[in-house]
GROMACS .gro file of C-alpha atoms in nm:
model
  199
    1SER     CA    1   5.818  13.700  14.027
    2GLY     CA    2   6.083  13.969  13.996
    3PHE     CA    3   5.920  14.228  14.219
    4ALA     CA    4   6.216  14.223  14.456
    5ASN     CA    5   6.492  14.295  14.203
    6ASP     CA    6   6.664  14.633  14.177
    7ASP     CA    7   6.448  14.757  13.888
    8CYS     CA    8   6.122  14.682  14.068
    9ARG     CA    9   6.217  14.714  14.434
   10LYS     CA   10   5.943  14.974  14.487
   11SER     CA   11   5.682  14.754  14.320
   12ALA     CA   12   5.466  14.480  14.466
   13ALA     CA   13   5.250  14.198  14.335
   14LEU     CA   14   4.942  14.359  14.492
   15TRP     CA   15   4.955  14.740  14.488
   16LEU     CA   16   4.675  14.942  14.650
   17GLU     CA   17   4.613  15.298  14.540
   18ALA     CA   18   4.318  15.531  14.497
   19ILE     CA   19   4.151  15.581  14.158
   20PHE     CA   20   3.909  15.826  14.321
   21PRO     CA   21   4.114  15.976  14.608
   22HIS     CA   22   3.814  16.178  14.731
   23ASP     CA   23   3.645  15.849  14.824
   24LYS     CA   24   3.832  15.764  15.144
   25LEU     CA   25   3.659  15.437  15.235
   26PHE     CA   26   3.825  15.111  15.132
   27ASP     CA   27   3.551  14.876  15.018
   28ASN     CA   28   3.709  14.634  14.772
   29TYR     CA   29   3.610  14.269  14.785
   30GLN     CA   30   3.856  14.088  14.561
   31THR     CA   31   3.957  13.730  14.637
   32PHE     CA   32   4.286  13.573  14.533
   33GLU     CA   33   4.334  13.197  14.527
   34GLY     CA   34   4.601  12.952  14.414
   35LEU     CA   35   4.883  13.206  14.395
   36THR     CA   36   5.248  13.106  14.416
   37PHE     CA   37   5.564  13.314  14.411
   38ALA     CA   38   5.881  13.192  14.244
   39GLU     CA   39   6.101  13.387  14.484
   40GLU     CA   40   6.092  13.606  14.790
   41THR     CA   41   5.928  13.926  14.675
   42ASN     CA   42   5.737  14.236  14.779
   43LYS     CA   43   5.391  14.085  14.784
   44ILE     CA   44   5.165  14.370  14.894
   45THR     CA   45   5.174  14.742  14.962
   46ALA     CA   46   4.912  15.000  15.058
   47CYS     CA   47   5.143  15.297  15.114
   48ASP     CA   48   5.009  15.501  14.820
   49ALA     CA   49   4.649  15.448  14.934
   50LEU     CA   50   4.730  15.554  15.289
   51GLU     CA   51   4.913  15.864  15.169
   52VAL     CA   52   4.591  16.003  15.019
   53GLY     CA   53   4.388  15.919  15.329
   54ILE     CA   54   4.219  15.589  15.238
   55ARG     CA   55   4.100  15.422  15.558
   56ASN     CA   56   3.946  15.097  15.680
   57ILE     CA   57   4.182  14.878  15.475
   58ALA     CA   58   4.120  14.511  15.551
   59ILE     CA   59   4.223  14.244  15.300
   60GLU     CA   60   4.168  13.876  15.361
   61ASP     CA   61   4.440  13.626  15.277
   62ALA     CA   62   4.234  13.307  15.298
   63GLU     CA   63   4.518  13.075  15.197
   64GLY     CA   64   4.815  13.249  15.359
   65THR     CA   65   4.976  13.311  15.019
   66PHE     CA   66   5.064  13.673  15.090
   67SER     CA   67   5.109  13.646  15.465
   68PRO     CA   68   5.454  13.652  15.627
   69THR     CA   69   5.352  13.357  15.845
   70GLY     CA   70   5.208  13.139  15.570
   71LYS     CA   71   4.883  13.122  15.766
   72PRO     CA   72   4.542  13.271  15.678
   73GLY     CA   73   4.442  13.605  15.821
   74PHE     CA   74   4.389  13.970  15.733
   75PHE     CA   75   4.613  14.255  15.623
   76VAL     CA   76   4.492  14.571  15.798
   77GLN     CA   77   4.610  14.924  15.841
   78ASP     CA   78   4.713  15.017  16.192
   79GLU     CA   79   4.392  15.205  16.270
   80SER     CA   80   4.225  15.187  16.610
   81SER     CA   81   3.874  15.158  16.462
   82ILE     CA   82   3.983  14.820  16.321
   83THR     CA   83   4.235  14.684  16.567
   84SER     CA   84   4.077  14.787  16.898
   85PHE     CA   85   3.793  14.535  16.867
   86PHE     CA   86   4.010  14.227  16.826
   87GLY     CA   87   4.349  14.327  16.963
   88THR     CA   88   4.681  14.304  16.788
   89LYS     CA   89   4.864  14.026  16.975
   90SER     CA   90   4.854  13.813  16.662
   91CYS     CA   91   4.952  14.102  16.433
   92THR     CA   92   5.293  14.171  16.285
   93ASP     CA   93   5.424  14.457  16.074
   94VAL     CA   94   5.477  14.361  15.711
   95GLY     CA   95   5.798  14.521  15.590
   96PRO     CA   96   5.749  14.819  15.358
   97SER     CA   97   5.379  14.746  15.296
   98CYS     CA   98   5.244  15.004  15.547
   99LEU     CA   99   5.014  14.727  15.673
  100ARG     CA  100   4.998  14.475  15.955
  101PHE     CA  101   4.914  14.109  15.911
  102CYS     CA  102   4.683  13.961  16.174
  103SER     CA  103   4.699  13.584  16.169
  104GLY     CA  104   4.368  13.409  16.231
  105ALA     CA  105   4.164  13.731  16.223
  106CYS     CA  106   3.811  13.711  16.081
  107LEU     CA  107   3.672  14.048  15.973
  108ARG     CA  108   3.370  14.174  15.784
  109ILE     CA  109   3.347  14.518  15.628
  110ILE     CA  110   3.025  14.687  15.743
  111THR     CA  111   2.905  14.999  15.564
  112PHE     CA  112   2.614  15.236  15.623
  113GLU     CA  113   2.501  15.473  15.349
  114VAL     CA  114   2.339  15.794  15.476
  115ASN     CA  115   2.186  16.116  15.348
  116PRO     CA  116   2.464  16.307  15.166
  117SER     CA  117   2.329  16.649  15.269
  118LYS     CA  118   2.598  16.895  15.381
  119ILE     CA  119   2.409  16.947  15.707
  120HIS     CA  120   2.555  16.612  15.818
  121ASP     CA  121   2.919  16.701  15.746
  122ASN     CA  122   3.008  16.704  16.116
  123VAL     CA  123   2.833  16.377  16.200
  124VAL     CA  124   3.044  16.075  16.297
  125MET     CA  125   2.935  15.717  16.351
  126SER     CA  126   2.999  15.575  16.697
  127ILE     CA  127   3.029  15.198  16.731
  128SER     CA  128   3.062  15.008  17.058
  129ASN     CA  129   3.085  14.647  17.172
  130GLY     CA  130   3.013  14.740  17.534
  131LYS     CA  131   3.382  14.752  17.625
  132ARG     CA  132   3.532  14.972  17.357
  133THR     CA  133   3.392  15.257  17.152
  134GLU     CA  134   3.532  15.398  16.829
  135GLU     CA  135   3.424  15.694  16.618
  136ILE     CA  136   3.415  15.649  16.242
  137PRO     CA  137   3.437  15.955  16.012
  138ARG     CA  138   3.216  15.986  15.706
  139SER     CA  139   3.345  15.908  15.358
  140SER     CA  140   3.193  16.071  15.052
  141PHE     CA  141   3.202  16.011  14.680
  142TYR     CA  142   3.103  16.277  14.426
  143TRP     CA  143   3.070  16.208  14.055
  144SER     CA  144   2.958  16.426  13.768
  145GLY     CA  145   2.957  16.348  13.399
  146VAL     CA  146   2.795  16.432  13.067
  147PHE     CA  147   2.707  16.176  12.800
  148GLU     CA  148   2.779  16.274  12.443
  149ASP     CA  149   2.628  16.166  12.110
  150ASN     CA  150   2.290  16.108  12.274
  151GLN     CA  151   2.423  15.806  12.464
  152ASP     CA  152   2.182  15.707  12.743
  153ALA     CA  153   1.975  16.013  12.651
  154ASN     CA  154   1.696  15.921  12.890
  155PHE     CA  155   1.923  15.905  13.191
  156PHE     CA  156   1.911  16.237  13.377
  157ASP     CA  157   1.884  16.421  13.041
  158GLN     CA  158   2.226  16.299  12.936
  159THR     CA  159   2.397  16.402  13.259
  160LYS     CA  160   2.484  16.230  13.583
  161ASP     CA  161   2.561  16.415  13.901
  162TRP     CA  162   2.544  16.257  14.243
  163THR     CA  163   2.701  16.232  14.587
  164GLN     CA  164   2.708  15.929  14.813
  165VAL     CA  165   2.813  15.919  15.177
  166TRP     CA  166   2.914  15.613  15.378
  167TYR     CA  167   3.046  15.515  15.715
  168GLY     CA  168   3.240  15.191  15.717
  169VAL     CA  169   3.448  14.973  15.943
  170ALA     CA  170   3.593  14.620  15.939
  171LEU     CA  171   3.473  14.425  16.243
  172PRO     CA  172   3.526  14.081  16.398
  173PRO     CA  173   3.225  13.869  16.504
  174GLY     CA  174   3.033  14.017  16.797
  175GLN     CA  175   2.744  14.238  16.901
  176TYR     CA  176   2.774  14.610  16.839
  177THR     CA  177   2.571  14.923  16.901
  178VAL     CA  178   2.578  15.191  16.632
  179SER     CA  179   2.483  15.554  16.686
  180PHE     CA  180   2.552  15.889  16.519
  181LEU     CA  181   2.690  16.201  16.684
  182ASP     CA  182   2.681  16.557  16.557
  183LYS     CA  183   3.015  16.707  16.662
  184THR     CA  184   2.962  17.058  16.531
  185ASP     CA  185   3.042  17.154  16.890
  186SER     CA  186   3.322  16.909  16.968
  187LYS     CA  187   3.281  16.968  17.342
  188LYS     CA  188   2.910  16.882  17.335
  189PRO     CA  189   2.837  16.613  17.076
  190VAL     CA  190   2.466  16.561  17.010
  191LEU     CA  191   2.304  16.222  16.945
  192VAL     CA  192   2.134  16.240  16.605
  193TRP     CA  193   1.996  16.014  16.333
  194PRO     CA  194   2.057  16.102  15.966
  195ASP     CA  195   1.750  16.132  15.744
  196PHE     CA  196   1.801  15.775  15.629
  197VAL     CA  197   2.052  15.501  15.703
  198ARG     CA  198   2.094  15.200  15.478
  199GLU     CA  199   2.324  14.909  15.556
   0.00000   0.00000   0.00000
């Protein structure tokens, strides 16, 4: 409680931000149960995450604790790659949260990891349900570190350095076709397949 008072009016019970802002794909899977609020309060906000370009935000409220309707559903960002496949008739804006709440929605976050080579920088994932098609940009994560004091000495000779690339989207139940397009020439996209694709 207390998130709505003058001292904390910019705070929220659930605050989304980016620890690694270069990783733009939201892929958190936390579950909250049995929560109660002593007073009307700012329950959730994703504004900071959206400001640094995090995308594909979809958070399930299985009990309706956070929802403005008191019913189960999903908090989602207003992004066509999410909302176009299930419509937004049941969705309402949620105050200062920078999110919409979609009552009764049932979504699953689908991710595909691909070859992180720079030659695929201009490749997008295209997903279609036969009626609508959306293009999903790639999200990458780069990490480099050095272990000191001989910690984990056998792991990459005391260093770690890697890049991972994903495409991800939150989808409702249905049948979808996934393909990849090289848009180096935006006027003539070319159907391609990255060196490997892992769901």
